[in-house]
Each structure stands twice: as C-alpha cells, then as structure tokens.
Amino acid sequence: MAKSLLIVGVGFMGGSFALALRRGGFKGSIYGVDIKPETIDKAEELGVIDGGGTELGLVQEIEPDYVVLASPVRTFRGIVRGVKPFLKEGAVITDLGSVKGKLVYELEEQLGSRFVGSHPIAGTEKSGVEHSFAELFEGKKVVITPTESTDKEALEEVVSLWKLTGGRVEFMDPMLHDWVFGAVSHLPHAIAFALIDALIEMSDGVDLFKYPGGGFKDFTRIAASDPVMWRDIFLENRNNVLKAIEVYENSLQKLKELIEDEREEELTEYLKEAKQRRLSLE
Ligand code: NAD
C-alpha cells in the first residue's frame, strides 16, 4: 500500500520537497499542516499537497507514515510535542532544518530512534510555497545526521525519500554539521545582513542604496532571506555562529591593518590567496 506523508510548514522548502517527491514517483498522499490557513489553501491550489489544515491533530486522522518538519528550526520542539501523541507506531520523522547539533539529540529524545535529521544543501533567498519547485534538490547535497541510536530501517527510508527528490545523500555527525554549516552558510548570511546594516548606518545625508553595483547585489542577495528563519538559525547554532563571527572579525582586522599601514606586498598576498581559494570552487 502507498505510504502517506505529512509536511509541517508548507513553505518554500516543504513545498519543494512535496513537488520533488511527486516528480520522483512518490505514490502516496501528501498532506500539509501550516499555521497559516492561506498557505494551506495556496498549497492545495498549486497541487503541492492533497489536503491539509492548521491543526497538528490532523495527524490522528491521516496517520501518516512519514512526518517532515519544514518550519523554522526553533518551532520543531513544540511541533514534536504536538504530534507525538498522535503518531502511529512505526512512523518515521525527519526534518529539512538548517541546524542539527544538539537539536537532533533533543528531538531524538522526544521521538525515539525513528527520528532522522536531514538538511538539504539547496535553497534560495525566496520563501513561501508559491516559490517552491520540483527540481530544487536535483543533484544537490543532502546531509543526513544519524546518531548511534538511529533506527537503521528508518534511516534507509529517509535516504530513499531523498533519492526520489534527486538529492545526493551524505552522512555527517550532527555536531560537526553545525560547525561546518556555521562557517560556510550561517556566517556568510550574518555578514550579508550586517553589511546592509552598515550601509544603512553610512547612509547619512546620501542614500547609498541608490547606487548598488553588481558586486554589492551579488554579495547581499542572501540578505533578502526570511528574517524569522535566520533568527532561528542564528539562535539555534549560537555558539558556532559566534565563534565564526569572531574568526571573521580577526580576518577583517588583519585586512584593516594591511590597508592602514599600506603594506602593499602583504595586502596583495592576502587578496591573491583569497582569489585563488575562491577560483578553486568553480
Ligand atoms: P518558509 O518561510 O518558506 O516556510 C516556512 C513555513 O513554516 C511557512 O509557511 C510558515 O507559515 C510555517 N510555519 C511557521 N511556524 C510554524 C509552526 N509552528 N507550525 C507549522 N507551520 C509553521 O521557509 P523555508 O525556506 O521553507 O524554510 C523552512 C525550513 O527549511 C527551515 O527550517 C530552514 O532552516 C530550512 N532550510 C531552508 C533553506 C532555504 O534556502 N530556504 C535551505 C535549507 C534548509
């Protein structure tokens, strides 16, 4: 019999996950719960979900085989408290959240071994179900963060779901995940938000935002991301984000001193090394 799936938080990621599963051949029903009734209406209208509502009690009615948490990360604990009493035996729970670390262990404590943390390394600065699309995960990394207690069968089921979406699964320790993505994702977002803040500060007498160059637009694209989602990421991965900001402050200080002291050669070396590292990404 086809398995059913419930997405909690039918926004950009949850919506894209549903569309990607359908495209990959998932045959079961896909339901959604969202705090906003208009989001559920829109998701139904767009054919993203087969049905849904605003209450977690829906779990009791539909008895999903899979529950996927796709709301901002700091809502997960409360949602899990709400769904747990209604979960059927053997249901598998996973998430699409950008923070893993101790959150994974806490959710596992609440839900048991059939919770499997996952984080798709795919996304845009857009939010909302109206921006979701089926190809989002195609060829993209998906980091799954099992622990020693994770049920092997549940893990395989989550891996199979991700394979249907076209994602390339990798495994990582939950704590290591937060250090890595604190550095390569959360820090750049923090810097982009802070750069905009700096320009607001400097726009005294002249509106600097009237003169954005290509570089400024490229660099700050991610500052258009959802504030609530990013507030939750920064607070949930607080220690790693603070450490990364500190290291970045040191790098900026180094650059500042090289400019201040007009140390031409060292400044060129600093810039050369950064350029080479960036080019090696291509
Ligand atoms: P989004 O704002 O598009 O969607 C979030 C949805 O969750 C909204 O529809 C909102 O109404 C709903 N919601 C909020 N609180 C809720 C609650 N308590 N119960 C039920 N629904 C609730 O955001 P998104 O970009 O889809 O991000 C969702 C998750 O995906 C986040 O945990 C984020 O960390 C993760 N993520 C996002 C990206 C990205 O690039 N956008 C990439 C990887 C992971």
Coordinates of C-alpha atoms and ligand atoms in Angstrom, one line a residue:
M1 CA 0.0 0.0 0.0
A2 CA 1.3 3.5 -0.9
K3 CA 2.7 5.3 2.2
S4 CA 1.4 8.8 3.2
L5 CA 3.4 11.8 4.2
L6 CA 2.7 14.9 6.2
I7 CA 4.7 18.1 5.9
V8 CA 4.6 20.5 8.8
G9 CA 5.4 24.0 7.5
V10 CA 4.3 24.1 3.8
G11 CA 6.6 26.9 2.7
F12 CA 9.4 27.1 0.1
M13 CA 11.3 24.0 1.3
G14 CA 8.3 21.9 2.4
G15 CA 6.5 22.7 -0.8
S16 CA 9.6 21.9 -2.9
F17 CA 10.0 18.6 -1.1
A18 CA 6.4 17.6 -1.8
L19 CA 6.8 18.5 -5.5
A20 CA 10.1 16.8 -5.8
L21 CA 8.7 13.6 -4.3
R22 CA 5.8 13.6 -6.7
R23 CA 8.2 14.1 -9.6
G24 CA 10.4 11.3 -8.3
G25 CA 7.4 8.9 -8.3
F26 CA 6.1 9.0 -4.7
K27 CA 2.7 7.4 -5.0
G28 CA 1.2 8.1 -1.6
S29 CA -0.9 11.0 -0.4
I30 CA 1.0 14.2 0.7
Y31 CA -0.7 16.3 3.4
G32 CA 0.4 19.6 5.0
V33 CA -0.1 21.5 8.2
D34 CA 0.8 25.2 8.5
I35 CA -0.1 27.8 11.0
K36 CA -1.3 30.0 8.1
P37 CA -4.7 28.8 6.6
E38 CA -4.0 30.9 3.4
T39 CA -0.7 28.9 2.9
I40 CA -2.7 25.6 3.1
D41 CA -5.2 27.0 0.6
K42 CA -2.4 28.1 -1.8
A43 CA -0.6 24.8 -1.5
E44 CA -3.7 22.9 -2.4
E45 CA -4.5 25.2 -5.2
L46 CA -0.9 24.7 -6.6
G47 CA -1.2 21.0 -6.3
V48 CA 1.6 20.8 -3.8
I49 CA -0.4 18.9 -1.2
D50 CA -3.5 16.7 -1.4
G51 CA -5.1 18.2 1.7
G52 CA -4.2 19.7 5.0
G53 CA -5.1 22.1 7.8
T54 CA -3.8 24.3 10.6
E55 CA -4.0 21.8 13.4
L56 CA -1.5 19.1 14.3
G57 CA -4.4 16.9 15.4
L58 CA -4.7 16.1 11.7
V59 CA -2.0 13.5 12.4
Q60 CA -4.5 11.4 14.2
E61 CA -6.9 11.5 11.3
I62 CA -4.5 10.7 8.5
E63 CA -2.0 8.5 10.4
P64 CA 1.0 9.4 8.2
D65 CA 3.9 7.0 7.6
Y66 CA 6.3 10.0 7.4
V67 CA 6.2 13.4 9.1
V68 CA 8.6 16.0 7.7
L69 CA 9.3 19.1 9.8
A70 CA 9.8 22.1 7.4
S71 CA 9.1 25.2 9.5
P72 CA 11.7 27.5 11.2
V73 CA 14.0 25.4 13.4
R74 CA 13.0 26.8 16.7
T75 CA 9.4 25.6 16.2
F76 CA 10.5 21.9 15.9
R77 CA 10.4 21.1 19.7
G78 CA 6.9 22.4 20.1
I79 CA 5.6 20.8 16.9
V80 CA 7.1 17.4 18.0
R81 CA 5.3 17.8 21.4
G82 CA 2.1 18.4 19.5
V83 CA 2.3 15.5 17.0
K84 CA 3.9 12.8 19.3
P85 CA 0.6 11.7 21.0
F86 CA -1.0 11.1 17.6
L87 CA 1.9 9.3 15.8
K88 CA 1.1 5.8 14.7
E89 CA 3.5 3.0 15.5
G90 CA 6.5 2.8 13.1
A91 CA 6.0 6.4 11.7
V92 CA 9.3 7.9 10.6
I93 CA 10.0 11.6 11.4
T94 CA 12.6 13.7 9.6
D95 CA 13.2 17.4 9.0
L96 CA 14.6 19.9 6.5
G97 CA 16.1 22.3 9.1
S98 CA 19.4 24.1 8.6
V99 CA 20.6 23.4 12.2
K100 CA 21.2 19.9 13.6
G101 CA 23.7 19.5 16.5
K102 CA 22.0 19.2 19.9
L103 CA 18.6 19.8 18.4
V104 CA 18.9 16.4 16.7
Y105 CA 19.6 14.7 20.1
E106 CA 16.7 16.6 21.8
L107 CA 14.2 15.6 19.0
E108 CA 15.5 12.0 19.2
E109 CA 14.9 12.1 23.0
Q110 CA 11.3 13.2 22.4
L111 CA 10.6 10.9 19.4
G112 CA 12.9 7.9 19.8
S113 CA 15.1 6.2 17.2
R114 CA 12.8 6.7 14.3
F115 CA 13.7 10.4 14.1
V116 CA 16.3 11.0 11.4
G117 CA 17.7 14.5 11.0
S118 CA 18.4 15.9 7.5
H119 CA 19.4 19.1 5.8
P120 CA 19.2 19.7 2.1
I121 CA 22.0 22.0 0.9
A122 CA 19.7 23.6 -1.6
G123 CA 17.7 26.7 -1.4
T124 CA 17.3 30.3 -2.4
E125 CA 16.6 33.6 -0.6
K126 CA 12.9 33.2 -1.6
S127 CA 10.4 31.9 0.9
G128 CA 6.7 30.8 0.7
V129 CA 5.0 27.9 -1.0
E130 CA 4.4 29.9 -4.2
H131 CA 8.2 29.8 -4.9
S132 CA 8.6 26.1 -4.4
F133 CA 9.6 23.9 -7.4
A134 CA 10.2 20.2 -8.0
E135 CA 13.8 20.4 -9.3
L136 CA 15.2 22.2 -6.2
F137 CA 17.1 19.2 -4.9
E138 CA 18.2 17.7 -8.2
G139 CA 22.0 16.9 -7.9
K140 CA 22.2 18.8 -4.6
K141 CA 23.9 17.5 -1.4
V142 CA 21.6 16.4 1.3
V143 CA 23.3 16.0 4.7
I144 CA 21.7 13.3 6.9
T145 CA 22.8 13.3 10.5
P146 CA 22.2 9.8 12.1
T147 CA 23.3 9.2 15.7
E148 CA 24.3 5.9 17.3
S149 CA 20.6 5.4 18.3
T150 CA 19.1 6.0 14.9
D151 CA 16.9 3.1 13.7
K152 CA 18.6 1.6 10.5
E153 CA 15.3 0.9 8.8
A154 CA 14.1 4.5 9.4
L155 CA 17.4 5.8 8.1
E156 CA 17.1 3.8 4.9
E157 CA 13.5 5.1 4.4
V158 CA 14.7 8.7 4.8
V159 CA 17.5 8.1 2.4
S160 CA 15.1 6.6 -0.1
L161 CA 12.8 9.6 0.1
W162 CA 15.8 11.9 -0.6
K163 CA 16.8 9.8 -3.6
L164 CA 13.4 10.3 -5.1
T165 CA 13.9 14.0 -4.9
G166 CA 17.2 13.7 -6.9
G167 CA 19.3 14.7 -3.9
R168 CA 22.8 13.3 -3.3
V169 CA 22.9 11.9 0.3
E170 CA 25.9 12.3 2.6
F171 CA 26.2 11.4 6.2
M172 CA 27.6 13.7 8.9
D173 CA 27.8 13.8 12.7
P174 CA 25.1 16.3 14.0
M175 CA 27.7 18.4 16.0
L176 CA 30.2 18.5 13.1
H177 CA 27.3 19.6 10.8
D178 CA 26.7 22.7 12.9
W179 CA 30.4 23.7 12.9
V180 CA 30.7 23.2 9.1
F181 CA 27.5 25.0 8.2
G182 CA 28.0 27.6 10.8
A183 CA 31.1 28.5 8.8
V184 CA 30.1 28.1 5.2
S185 CA 26.4 29.1 5.4
H186 CA 25.4 30.9 8.6
L187 CA 28.5 33.2 8.7
P188 CA 28.0 34.5 5.1
H189 CA 24.4 35.2 5.9
A190 CA 25.3 37.0 9.1
I191 CA 27.9 39.1 7.1
A192 CA 25.4 39.9 4.4
F193 CA 22.7 41.1 6.9
A194 CA 25.4 43.1 8.7
L195 CA 26.7 44.7 5.5
I196 CA 23.3 46.0 4.8
D197 CA 23.1 47.3 8.3
A198 CA 26.5 49.1 7.9
L199 CA 25.2 50.7 4.7
I200 CA 22.1 51.9 6.5
E201 CA 24.4 53.5 9.1
M202 CA 26.5 55.1 6.4
S203 CA 23.5 56.5 4.5
D204 CA 23.6 59.7 6.4
G205 CA 22.9 62.5 4.0
V206 CA 23.2 60.3 0.9
D207 CA 21.1 57.3 0.1
L208 CA 23.8 54.7 -0.7
F209 CA 21.2 52.2 -1.7
K210 CA 20.6 54.3 -4.9
Y211 CA 24.0 53.2 -6.2
P212 CA 24.2 49.4 -5.9
G213 CA 26.9 47.9 -8.2
G214 CA 26.8 44.3 -9.4
G215 CA 29.2 43.3 -6.7
F216 CA 27.0 44.7 -4.0
K217 CA 24.0 43.0 -5.4
D218 CA 25.7 39.6 -5.7
F219 CA 27.2 39.8 -2.3
T220 CA 24.0 40.8 -0.5
R221 CA 21.4 38.6 -2.4
I222 CA 21.1 36.3 0.6
A223 CA 20.3 39.3 2.9
A224 CA 16.8 39.1 1.3
S225 CA 16.2 35.8 3.0
D226 CA 13.4 35.3 5.6
P227 CA 14.2 37.0 8.9
V228 CA 12.4 34.5 11.1
M229 CA 14.1 31.6 9.5
W230 CA 17.5 33.2 10.0
R231 CA 16.8 34.4 13.5
D232 CA 16.1 30.8 14.4
I233 CA 19.2 29.5 12.7
F234 CA 21.5 32.1 14.4
L235 CA 20.0 31.4 17.9
E236 CA 19.9 27.6 17.5
N237 CA 23.5 27.5 16.3
R238 CA 24.6 30.3 18.6
N239 CA 28.0 29.1 19.8
N240 CA 29.3 28.1 16.3
V241 CA 27.9 31.3 14.7
L242 CA 29.6 33.4 17.5
K243 CA 32.9 31.6 17.0
A244 CA 32.7 32.0 13.2
I245 CA 32.0 35.8 13.6
E246 CA 35.0 36.1 15.9
V247 CA 37.3 34.5 13.4
Y248 CA 35.8 36.7 10.6
E249 CA 36.4 39.8 12.8
N250 CA 40.1 38.8 13.1
S251 CA 40.3 38.4 9.3
L252 CA 38.7 41.8 8.8
Q253 CA 41.1 43.3 11.4
K254 CA 44.1 41.8 9.5
L255 CA 42.8 43.4 6.3
K256 CA 42.2 46.7 8.0
E257 CA 45.8 46.8 9.4
L258 CA 47.3 45.9 6.0
I259 CA 45.4 48.9 4.4
E260 CA 46.1 51.2 7.3
D261 CA 49.8 50.5 7.2
E262 CA 49.9 50.5 3.4
R263 CA 51.7 47.1 3.5
E264 CA 51.4 46.7 -0.3
E265 CA 53.1 43.3 -0.8
E266 CA 51.3 41.6 2.1
L267 CA 48.0 43.1 1.1
T268 CA 48.5 41.7 -2.5
E269 CA 49.3 38.3 -0.9
Y270 CA 46.2 38.4 1.3
L271 CA 44.0 39.2 -1.8
K272 CA 45.8 36.7 -4.0
E273 CA 45.2 33.9 -1.6
A274 CA 41.5 34.7 -1.3
K275 CA 41.2 34.9 -5.0
Q276 CA 42.8 31.5 -5.6
R277 CA 40.6 29.9 -2.9
R278 CA 37.5 31.4 -4.5
L279 CA 38.5 30.3 -8.0
S280 CA 39.1 26.7 -6.8
L281 CA 35.4 26.5 -6.1
E282 CA 34.5 26.8 -9.7
Ligands
NAD1 P1 9.3 29.4 4.5 O1 9.1 30.7 5.3 O2 9.1 29.5 3.1 O3 8.3 28.3 5.1 C1 8.1 28.0 6.5 C2 6.7 27.7 6.7 O4 6.5 27.2 8.0 C3 5.7 28.9 6.5 O5 4.7 28.5 5.6 C4 5.2 29.1 7.9 O6 3.9 29.6 7.9 C5 5.3 27.7 8.5 N1 5.3 27.7 10.0 C6 6.0 28.6 10.8 N2 5.8 28.2 12.1 C7 5.1 27.0 12.1 C8 4.5 26.2 13.1 N3 4.8 26.4 14.4 N4 3.8 25.1 12.7 C9 3.5 24.9 11.3 N5 4.0 25.7 10.4 C10 4.7 26.8 10.7 O7 10.8 28.9 4.9 P2 11.7 27.8 4.2 O8 12.7 28.5 3.4 O9 10.8 26.8 3.5 O10 12.4 27.1 5.4 C11 11.9 26.0 6.1 C12 13.0 25.2 6.8 O11 13.9 24.8 5.8 C13 13.7 26.0 7.9 O12 13.9 25.1 9.0 C14 15.1 26.2 7.2 O13 16.1 26.3 8.2 C15 15.2 25.1 6.3 N6 16.1 25.3 5.1 C16 15.8 26.4 4.3 C17 16.6 26.6 3.2 C18 16.4 27.8 2.3 O14 17.3 28.1 1.5 N7 15.2 28.4 2.3 C19 17.7 25.7 2.9 C20 17.9 24.6 3.7 C21 17.0 24.4 4.8

